[in-house]
Amino acid sequence: MWTGATFFFAMLVGAPIGICLCIAAIIFLYAEGNTLLFASYPTQMFDSAGNYGLIAIPLFILIGDIMNEGGITGRIVRMALAFVGSLRGGLAYVNLVANMFVASIMGSASSQVAVMSRVMVPEMERQGYRRDFAAGLTVYSGILGPIIPPSIMFVVYSVLAQISVGDMLLSGLVPGLMLAGSFLVLIAILGLFYPYPVNEPQPFPARLRAVRDGLPTLLIPFVIVGSIMGGFANPTEAAAVGALAAFLIGWLWVGDLKVSAMPRILMRAAGYSAIILFLVAAAGVFSWVLTYGRVPQQVAAWIQTVATDPISFMLLVNLILLLIGTVIDGAPALIMTVPILLPIATEIYGIDPFHFGVVVVVNLVLGFMTPPVGLCLYVASAVTGVKPSRLFIVTLPFFFVTVAILVILSVFPFFSTVLSR
């Protein structure tokens, strides 16, 4: 009880989630009165952050930073415009398609929303779209970032679950495409009721030029995903080659990336990586404490009184995680819940860990878009000036479509395991 009270009190006073986890673990050890456990505390932290698979996280972050600095995003947008820009509501489709391409490189929803809000929202507003709709569409397009590989959240989940990082990344590909496809259909349906602008068709030479300029940028996700699927590299090695490809494309092909900017890019990526790795280390200690205190067993006993089969369990988990995701950011929520829920899912209900990982990540990413925290809502609001509450109202159709896809993924594991298996 004291452990939980300490954790929530630290959160209420505004302490970072990693500090909350560490303090709560110390209070538990103090309450137990076992001095030998204190000696194991730093070892548990070090071992949690020492997993080889975690090296992929700073490399994925580095890829995103290089892409932003190197002007790759603009070329991806122009290439998407060449494909779907002439349709009714063309820029809405371009926003989504471009975000899908960017998601295959960045792997972070908040970074993706920040970048694409600056790129797409002013252009959509200039073409006659409402700013709140343009910003809201960009927010929900950002949900693809942590799902379509590469994905930082999938890497963290893989380390927590002690499963293959490569297979976990591949598990997100089909669900990510399902979400993207459902959003495209929703835009088409909304276009029946709202007068979306119609762009002038681009001449064929302009389209060809945009595709020619943009195609080399797709080498980055091809290198990452292709090398993993082909068995040529593990995710960490693929991320390193992807970072090199992003650097060479931004420097030699696009020409906007300057070598002099690399120290700044590396420092920025290192800072963000340090935050995530500290969270993982703190979570390792907290999970160790939970296991010692038999918390997973107590939670499992309660859940079995409510959920009688795997489907009812998954639906219950969705409800719990959706509530958690609205108040706690994705990665910390992942770190807090997986050590408790995953053993219950796999050992009691026989749920595939890759299937469970996809459902958990999609659910928590949905929390990025949902008040009161809604990290991506606030990121888009800061860039565009639209109130977060207005963004949430505008994006309600996308919220319900995402929930529907989430239910499908929960009930039918095939979509999550078809590539990993």
Short mmCIF file of C-alpha atoms in Angstrom, two decimals:
data_model
loop_
_atom_site.label_atom_id
_atom_site.label_comp_id
_atom_site.label_asym_id
_atom_site.label_seq_id
_atom_site.Cartn_x
_atom_site.Cartn_y
_atom_site.Cartn_z
CA MET A 1 0.00 0.00 0.00
CA TRP A 2 2.78 2.42 0.93
CA THR A 3 4.50 1.67 -2.38
CA GLY A 4 1.43 2.58 -4.41
CA ALA A 5 0.70 5.66 -2.32
CA THR A 6 4.27 6.88 -2.75
CA PHE A 7 4.16 6.34 -6.49
CA PHE A 8 0.93 8.27 -7.02
CA PHE A 9 1.95 11.06 -4.64
CA ALA A 10 5.23 11.53 -6.53
CA MET A 11 3.25 11.69 -9.79
CA LEU A 12 0.82 14.26 -8.37
CA VAL A 13 3.64 16.60 -7.32
CA GLY A 14 5.06 16.45 -10.85
CA ALA A 15 8.06 14.14 -10.45
CA PRO A 16 9.23 12.45 -13.67
CA ILE A 17 7.81 8.96 -14.08
CA GLY A 18 11.26 7.35 -13.85
CA ILE A 19 11.90 9.00 -10.48
CA CYS A 20 8.44 7.90 -9.31
CA LEU A 21 9.27 4.28 -10.13
CA CYS A 22 12.65 4.41 -8.36
CA ILE A 23 11.28 6.04 -5.20
CA ALA A 24 8.35 3.63 -5.01
CA ALA A 25 10.74 0.69 -5.28
CA ILE A 26 12.92 2.09 -2.46
CA ILE A 27 9.87 2.54 -0.21
CA PHE A 28 8.90 -1.08 -0.85
CA LEU A 29 12.37 -2.33 0.07
CA TYR A 30 12.35 -0.20 3.22
CA ALA A 31 8.97 -1.61 4.22
CA GLU A 32 10.24 -5.17 3.68
CA GLY A 33 13.22 -4.51 5.99
CA ASN A 34 15.50 -6.80 3.95
CA THR A 35 18.85 -5.03 3.64
CA LEU A 36 20.09 -7.58 1.10
CA LEU A 37 17.52 -6.24 -1.37
CA PHE A 38 19.05 -2.76 -1.15
CA ALA A 39 22.38 -4.20 -2.31
CA SER A 40 20.66 -5.63 -5.39
CA TYR A 41 18.97 -2.34 -6.31
CA PRO A 42 21.75 -0.82 -8.51
CA THR A 43 22.45 -4.20 -10.10
CA GLN A 44 18.83 -4.54 -11.15
CA MET A 45 18.88 -1.07 -12.70
CA PHE A 46 22.08 -1.73 -14.61
CA ASP A 47 20.95 -5.12 -15.89
CA SER A 48 17.62 -3.69 -17.08
CA ALA A 49 19.31 -1.07 -19.24
CA GLY A 50 22.05 -3.41 -20.46
CA ASN A 51 19.96 -5.31 -23.01
CA TYR A 52 21.57 -5.36 -26.47
CA GLY A 53 18.25 -4.71 -28.19
CA LEU A 54 17.97 -1.30 -26.55
CA ILE A 55 20.83 -0.01 -28.72
CA ALA A 56 18.29 0.23 -31.53
CA ILE A 57 16.43 3.04 -29.70
CA PRO A 58 19.09 5.80 -30.02
CA LEU A 59 19.70 4.71 -33.62
CA PHE A 60 16.01 5.02 -34.54
CA ILE A 61 15.88 8.43 -32.85
CA LEU A 62 19.00 9.45 -34.77
CA ILE A 63 17.36 8.43 -38.07
CA GLY A 64 14.40 10.70 -37.33
CA ASP A 65 16.60 13.66 -36.42
CA ILE A 66 18.75 13.26 -39.54
CA MET A 67 15.62 13.04 -41.67
CA ASN A 68 14.23 16.27 -40.19
CA GLU A 69 17.49 18.14 -40.58
CA GLY A 70 18.18 16.78 -44.07
CA GLY A 71 14.98 17.92 -45.80
CA ILE A 72 13.80 14.38 -46.46
CA THR A 73 10.29 15.05 -45.12
CA GLY A 74 9.54 17.68 -47.77
CA ARG A 75 10.43 15.30 -50.58
CA ILE A 76 8.21 12.59 -49.12
CA VAL A 77 5.28 15.05 -49.02
CA ARG A 78 5.84 16.10 -52.65
CA MET A 79 6.00 12.46 -53.74
CA ALA A 80 2.73 11.69 -51.92
CA LEU A 81 1.19 14.75 -53.62
CA ALA A 82 2.15 13.29 -57.00
CA PHE A 83 0.22 10.09 -56.23
CA VAL A 84 -3.00 11.28 -54.55
CA GLY A 85 -2.92 15.07 -54.69
CA SER A 86 -5.40 15.40 -57.57
CA LEU A 87 -8.23 13.54 -55.77
CA ARG A 88 -11.04 15.42 -54.03
CA GLY A 89 -9.61 16.28 -50.65
CA GLY A 90 -6.21 15.47 -52.12
CA LEU A 91 -4.14 17.20 -49.46
CA ALA A 92 -5.93 15.22 -46.75
CA TYR A 93 -4.87 12.01 -48.49
CA VAL A 94 -1.37 13.45 -48.97
CA ASN A 95 -1.17 14.20 -45.24
CA LEU A 96 -2.01 10.61 -44.38
CA VAL A 97 0.14 8.95 -47.08
CA ALA A 98 3.12 11.18 -46.27
CA ASN A 99 2.72 10.37 -42.57
CA MET A 100 2.69 6.67 -43.44
CA PHE A 101 6.01 7.04 -45.27
CA VAL A 102 7.47 9.15 -42.47
CA ALA A 103 6.24 6.62 -39.88
CA SER A 104 8.35 3.96 -41.58
CA ILE A 105 11.40 6.04 -40.74
CA MET A 106 10.81 7.94 -37.48
CA GLY A 107 9.05 5.51 -35.12
CA SER A 108 7.90 8.24 -32.70
CA ALA A 109 4.39 9.71 -32.68
CA SER A 110 5.21 13.01 -30.95
CA SER A 111 8.22 13.73 -33.19
CA GLN A 112 6.21 12.85 -36.27
CA VAL A 113 3.29 15.12 -35.28
CA ALA A 114 5.67 18.00 -34.52
CA VAL A 115 7.37 17.71 -37.92
CA MET A 116 4.28 17.09 -40.05
CA SER A 117 2.25 19.81 -38.32
CA ARG A 118 4.82 22.36 -39.47
CA VAL A 119 4.87 20.92 -42.99
CA MET A 120 1.23 20.04 -43.73
CA VAL A 121 -1.08 22.27 -41.68
CA PRO A 122 -0.06 25.64 -43.23
CA GLU A 123 -0.29 24.18 -46.74
CA MET A 124 -3.71 22.60 -46.12
CA GLU A 125 -5.00 25.85 -44.63
CA ARG A 126 -3.73 27.78 -47.65
CA GLN A 127 -5.61 25.36 -49.92
CA GLY A 128 -8.91 25.98 -48.09
CA TYR A 129 -9.02 23.35 -45.34
CA ARG A 130 -9.96 24.35 -41.79
CA ARG A 131 -6.91 24.59 -39.57
CA ASP A 132 -8.46 22.46 -36.81
CA PHE A 133 -9.24 19.65 -39.29
CA ALA A 134 -5.74 19.81 -40.81
CA ALA A 135 -4.11 19.70 -37.37
CA GLY A 136 -6.43 16.94 -36.13
CA LEU A 137 -5.76 14.79 -39.20
CA THR A 138 -2.02 15.24 -38.65
CA VAL A 139 -2.41 14.15 -35.02
CA TYR A 140 -4.16 10.90 -35.91
CA SER A 141 -1.81 10.25 -38.81
CA GLY A 142 0.93 10.35 -36.18
CA ILE A 143 -0.55 7.26 -34.54
CA LEU A 144 1.14 5.26 -37.30
CA GLY A 145 4.62 6.26 -36.05
CA PRO A 146 4.89 3.83 -33.12
CA ILE A 147 3.13 1.02 -35.05
CA ILE A 148 4.63 0.84 -38.55
CA PRO A 149 8.25 -0.33 -38.11
CA PRO A 150 10.61 0.93 -36.90
CA SER A 151 8.96 1.58 -33.53
CA ILE A 152 10.64 2.67 -30.32
CA MET A 153 7.70 1.40 -28.24
CA PHE A 154 7.93 -2.05 -29.85
CA VAL A 155 11.63 -2.17 -29.00
CA VAL A 156 10.88 -1.33 -25.35
CA TYR A 157 8.09 -3.91 -25.25
CA SER A 158 10.37 -6.58 -26.76
CA VAL A 159 12.98 -5.96 -24.06
CA LEU A 160 10.35 -6.10 -21.31
CA ALA A 161 8.78 -9.26 -22.78
CA GLN A 162 12.16 -10.83 -23.64
CA ILE A 163 11.09 -11.67 -27.19
CA SER A 164 12.65 -11.04 -30.61
CA VAL A 165 12.81 -7.33 -31.43
CA GLY A 166 12.80 -8.05 -35.16
CA ASP A 167 9.67 -10.20 -35.02
CA MET A 168 7.93 -7.63 -32.83
CA LEU A 169 8.69 -4.85 -35.31
CA LEU A 170 7.29 -6.96 -38.16
CA SER A 171 4.14 -7.64 -36.12
CA GLY A 172 3.22 -3.96 -36.36
CA LEU A 173 3.34 -3.73 -40.16
CA VAL A 174 -0.08 -5.23 -40.99
CA PRO A 175 -1.92 -3.43 -38.13
CA GLY A 176 -0.29 -0.16 -39.20
CA LEU A 177 -1.47 -0.64 -42.78
CA MET A 178 -4.94 -1.53 -41.49
CA LEU A 179 -5.10 1.75 -39.58
CA ALA A 180 -3.81 3.73 -42.55
CA GLY A 181 -6.35 2.09 -44.87
CA SER A 182 -9.23 2.72 -42.47
CA PHE A 183 -8.23 6.40 -42.19
CA LEU A 184 -8.16 6.70 -46.00
CA VAL A 185 -11.68 5.26 -46.18
CA LEU A 186 -12.84 7.61 -43.41
CA ILE A 187 -11.45 10.65 -45.27
CA ALA A 188 -13.36 9.53 -48.38
CA ILE A 189 -16.58 9.18 -46.36
CA LEU A 190 -16.14 12.57 -44.69
CA GLY A 191 -15.56 14.04 -48.15
CA LEU A 192 -19.18 13.16 -48.99
CA PHE A 193 -20.40 15.57 -46.31
CA TYR A 194 -17.78 18.31 -46.31
CA PRO A 195 -16.71 20.38 -49.35
CA TYR A 196 -13.05 19.39 -49.49
CA PRO A 197 -11.03 21.40 -52.01
CA VAL A 198 -10.02 19.78 -55.30
CA ASN A 199 -6.41 20.31 -56.35
CA GLU A 200 -5.44 20.93 -59.95
CA PRO A 201 -3.88 17.79 -61.46
CA GLN A 202 -0.11 18.00 -61.72
CA PRO A 203 1.39 17.65 -65.19
CA PHE A 204 3.07 14.32 -65.75
CA PRO A 205 6.64 15.74 -65.85
CA ALA A 206 6.10 17.37 -62.43
CA ARG A 207 4.81 14.10 -60.99
CA LEU A 208 7.71 12.19 -62.46
CA ARG A 209 10.17 14.70 -61.01
CA ALA A 210 8.58 14.45 -57.53
CA VAL A 211 8.74 10.67 -57.61
CA ARG A 212 12.33 10.73 -58.87
CA ASP A 213 13.37 13.09 -56.07
CA GLY A 214 11.46 11.19 -53.39
CA LEU A 215 12.15 7.56 -54.22
CA PRO A 216 15.70 7.49 -52.80
CA THR A 217 14.31 8.54 -49.42
CA LEU A 218 12.33 5.27 -49.31
CA LEU A 219 15.65 3.45 -49.27
CA ILE A 220 15.76 4.14 -45.50
CA PRO A 221 12.70 2.06 -44.48
CA PHE A 222 13.56 -0.50 -47.18
CA VAL A 223 16.99 -1.01 -45.61
CA ILE A 224 15.55 -1.27 -42.11
CA VAL A 225 12.53 -3.49 -42.72
CA GLY A 226 13.96 -5.41 -45.67
CA SER A 227 17.15 -6.42 -43.89
CA ILE A 228 15.16 -7.64 -40.87
CA MET A 229 12.62 -9.58 -42.94
CA GLY A 230 15.35 -11.03 -45.14
CA GLY A 231 17.37 -12.18 -42.14
CA PHE A 232 20.40 -10.14 -43.20
CA ALA A 233 20.56 -8.08 -40.00
CA ASN A 234 19.05 -7.85 -36.56
CA PRO A 235 17.09 -4.68 -35.66
CA THR A 236 20.10 -2.97 -34.09
CA GLU A 237 22.30 -3.58 -37.13
CA ALA A 238 19.44 -2.56 -39.45
CA ALA A 239 18.96 0.67 -37.49
CA ALA A 240 22.68 1.47 -37.79
CA VAL A 241 22.62 0.92 -41.57
CA GLY A 242 19.39 2.96 -41.75
CA ALA A 243 21.06 5.85 -39.93
CA LEU A 244 23.97 5.72 -42.38
CA ALA A 245 21.53 5.66 -45.33
CA ALA A 246 19.63 8.66 -43.92
CA PHE A 247 22.89 10.58 -43.52
CA LEU A 248 24.10 9.83 -47.05
CA ILE A 249 20.73 10.63 -48.64
CA GLY A 250 20.34 13.89 -46.71
CA TRP A 251 23.94 14.93 -47.41
CA LEU A 252 24.62 13.71 -50.94
CA TRP A 253 21.20 13.37 -52.62
CA VAL A 254 18.96 16.01 -50.98
CA GLY A 255 21.86 18.30 -50.11
CA ASP A 256 20.19 19.99 -47.13
CA LEU A 257 22.08 18.09 -44.45
CA LYS A 258 25.36 19.69 -43.42
CA VAL A 259 28.12 17.68 -41.80
CA SER A 260 28.60 20.54 -39.36
CA ALA A 261 25.08 19.89 -38.01
CA MET A 262 25.86 16.31 -36.99
CA PRO A 263 27.25 17.10 -33.50
CA ARG A 264 24.02 18.95 -32.66
CA ILE A 265 21.90 16.10 -34.07
CA LEU A 266 23.89 13.49 -32.13
CA MET A 267 23.58 15.42 -28.87
CA ARG A 268 19.83 15.84 -29.32
CA ALA A 269 19.38 12.13 -30.07
CA ALA A 270 21.58 11.19 -27.10
CA GLY A 271 19.52 13.32 -24.72
CA TYR A 272 16.20 11.80 -25.77
CA SER A 273 17.70 8.29 -25.72
CA ALA A 274 19.00 8.81 -22.18
CA ILE A 275 15.48 9.64 -20.98
CA ILE A 276 14.04 6.45 -22.48
CA LEU A 277 16.87 4.24 -21.22
CA PHE A 278 16.54 5.66 -17.70
CA LEU A 279 12.83 4.81 -17.84
CA VAL A 280 13.70 1.25 -18.83
CA ALA A 281 16.22 0.97 -15.96
CA ALA A 282 13.70 2.34 -13.45
CA ALA A 283 11.06 -0.03 -14.79
CA GLY A 284 13.42 -2.95 -14.30
CA VAL A 285 13.71 -2.18 -10.60
CA PHE A 286 9.98 -1.59 -10.26
CA SER A 287 9.16 -4.89 -12.02
CA TRP A 288 11.60 -6.69 -9.76
CA VAL A 289 9.83 -5.22 -6.73
CA LEU A 290 6.39 -6.17 -8.09
CA THR A 291 7.51 -9.74 -8.69
CA TYR A 292 9.01 -10.01 -5.20
CA GLY A 293 5.75 -8.70 -3.72
CA ARG A 294 3.68 -11.18 -5.78
CA VAL A 295 1.65 -8.35 -7.31
CA PRO A 296 1.23 -10.11 -10.72
CA GLN A 297 -0.23 -13.15 -8.97
CA GLN A 298 -2.72 -11.01 -7.05
CA VAL A 299 -3.76 -9.12 -10.19
CA ALA A 300 -4.10 -12.42 -12.06
CA ALA A 301 -6.40 -13.79 -9.38
CA TRP A 302 -8.66 -10.74 -9.66
CA ILE A 303 -8.72 -10.75 -13.46
CA GLN A 304 -9.71 -14.42 -13.57
CA THR A 305 -12.83 -13.58 -11.61
CA VAL A 306 -13.83 -11.08 -14.33
CA ALA A 307 -12.44 -12.51 -17.61
CA THR A 308 -13.31 -16.11 -18.36
CA ASP A 309 -11.66 -16.47 -21.79
CA PRO A 310 -8.91 -14.82 -23.90
CA ILE A 311 -11.30 -12.49 -25.76
CA SER A 312 -12.92 -11.12 -22.60
CA PHE A 313 -9.45 -10.73 -21.10
CA MET A 314 -8.22 -8.75 -24.10
CA LEU A 315 -11.28 -6.49 -24.04
CA LEU A 316 -10.77 -5.90 -20.30
CA VAL A 317 -7.09 -5.09 -20.91
CA ASN A 318 -8.12 -2.63 -23.63
CA LEU A 319 -10.39 -0.81 -21.22
CA ILE A 320 -7.74 -0.69 -18.49
CA LEU A 321 -4.96 0.47 -20.84
CA LEU A 322 -7.17 3.08 -22.50
CA LEU A 323 -7.83 4.64 -19.10
CA ILE A 324 -4.14 4.46 -18.18
CA GLY A 325 -3.06 5.86 -21.54
CA THR A 326 -5.19 8.99 -21.07
CA VAL A 327 -3.19 10.05 -18.00
CA ILE A 328 0.28 8.50 -18.51
CA ASP A 329 2.45 8.77 -21.62
CA GLY A 330 2.94 5.70 -23.79
CA ALA A 331 6.44 4.47 -22.91
CA PRO A 332 6.07 4.90 -19.11
CA ALA A 333 2.63 3.24 -19.23
CA LEU A 334 4.12 0.39 -21.25
CA ILE A 335 6.90 -0.03 -18.73
CA MET A 336 4.46 -0.04 -15.80
CA THR A 337 1.84 -2.43 -17.17
CA VAL A 338 3.64 -5.05 -19.27
CA PRO A 339 5.47 -6.78 -16.37
CA ILE A 340 2.10 -7.28 -14.65
CA LEU A 341 -0.22 -8.10 -17.56
CA LEU A 342 2.02 -10.05 -19.94
CA PRO A 343 2.56 -13.10 -17.67
CA ILE A 344 -1.20 -13.27 -17.13
CA ALA A 345 -1.87 -13.07 -20.86
CA THR A 346 0.64 -15.73 -21.88
CA GLU A 347 0.53 -18.18 -18.96
CA ILE A 348 -3.16 -18.11 -18.02
CA TYR A 349 -4.95 -17.21 -21.25
CA GLY A 350 -2.39 -18.56 -23.76
CA ILE A 351 -2.19 -15.30 -25.74
CA ASP A 352 0.71 -14.90 -28.16
CA PRO A 353 3.17 -12.28 -26.80
CA PHE A 354 3.47 -10.61 -30.23
CA HIS A 355 -0.31 -10.34 -30.51
CA PHE A 356 -0.49 -8.93 -26.99
CA GLY A 357 2.29 -6.44 -27.73
CA VAL A 358 0.52 -5.02 -30.79
CA VAL A 359 -2.74 -4.54 -28.87
CA VAL A 360 -0.97 -2.93 -25.91
CA VAL A 361 1.04 -0.50 -28.04
CA VAL A 362 -1.91 0.52 -30.25
CA ASN A 363 -3.98 1.09 -27.13
CA LEU A 364 -1.38 3.21 -25.38
CA VAL A 365 -0.63 5.18 -28.55
CA LEU A 366 -4.34 6.02 -28.67
CA GLY A 367 -3.76 7.67 -25.30
CA PHE A 368 -1.40 10.10 -27.09
CA MET A 369 -4.51 11.44 -28.83
CA THR A 370 -6.87 11.44 -25.83
CA PRO A 371 -7.25 14.01 -23.01
CA PRO A 372 -6.34 14.77 -20.29
CA VAL A 373 -2.67 14.08 -21.21
CA GLY A 374 -2.93 13.60 -24.99
CA LEU A 375 0.73 14.38 -25.70
CA CYS A 376 0.24 14.62 -29.48
CA LEU A 377 -2.74 16.93 -29.04
CA TYR A 378 -0.56 19.37 -27.11
CA VAL A 379 2.31 19.05 -29.58
CA ALA A 380 0.01 19.89 -32.51
CA SER A 381 -1.63 22.65 -30.48
CA ALA A 382 1.73 24.26 -29.74
CA VAL A 383 2.66 24.21 -33.44
CA THR A 384 -0.69 25.24 -34.95
CA GLY A 385 -2.35 27.30 -32.21
CA VAL A 386 -5.53 25.17 -32.19
CA LYS A 387 -6.83 24.33 -28.70
CA PRO A 388 -6.30 20.66 -27.67
CA SER A 389 -10.00 20.32 -26.75
CA ARG A 390 -10.98 21.44 -30.25
CA LEU A 391 -8.51 19.00 -31.81
CA PHE A 392 -10.04 16.13 -29.83
CA ILE A 393 -13.59 17.02 -30.93
CA VAL A 394 -12.56 17.29 -34.58
CA THR A 395 -10.79 13.92 -34.48
CA LEU A 396 -13.59 11.93 -32.79
CA PRO A 397 -14.38 9.99 -36.02
CA PHE A 398 -10.74 8.88 -36.18
CA PHE A 399 -10.89 7.93 -32.49
CA PHE A 400 -13.86 5.61 -33.06
CA VAL A 401 -12.28 4.07 -36.17
CA THR A 402 -9.08 3.39 -34.19
CA VAL A 403 -11.08 1.77 -31.39
CA ALA A 404 -12.85 -0.44 -33.97
CA ILE A 405 -9.50 -1.55 -35.45
CA LEU A 406 -8.22 -2.16 -31.93
CA VAL A 407 -11.15 -4.48 -31.19
CA ILE A 408 -10.50 -6.37 -34.44
CA LEU A 409 -6.82 -6.76 -33.53
CA SER A 410 -7.79 -7.95 -30.04
CA VAL A 411 -10.19 -10.62 -31.29
CA PHE A 412 -8.20 -11.84 -34.32
CA PRO A 413 -4.50 -12.48 -33.55
CA PHE A 414 -3.82 -13.38 -37.20
CA PHE A 415 -3.28 -9.74 -38.20
CA SER A 416 -0.59 -9.28 -35.55
CA THR A 417 1.26 -12.57 -36.00
CA VAL A 418 1.05 -13.25 -39.75
CA LEU A 419 4.53 -11.79 -40.41
CA SER A 420 6.27 -12.60 -37.12
CA ARG A 421 5.30 -16.27 -37.44
#
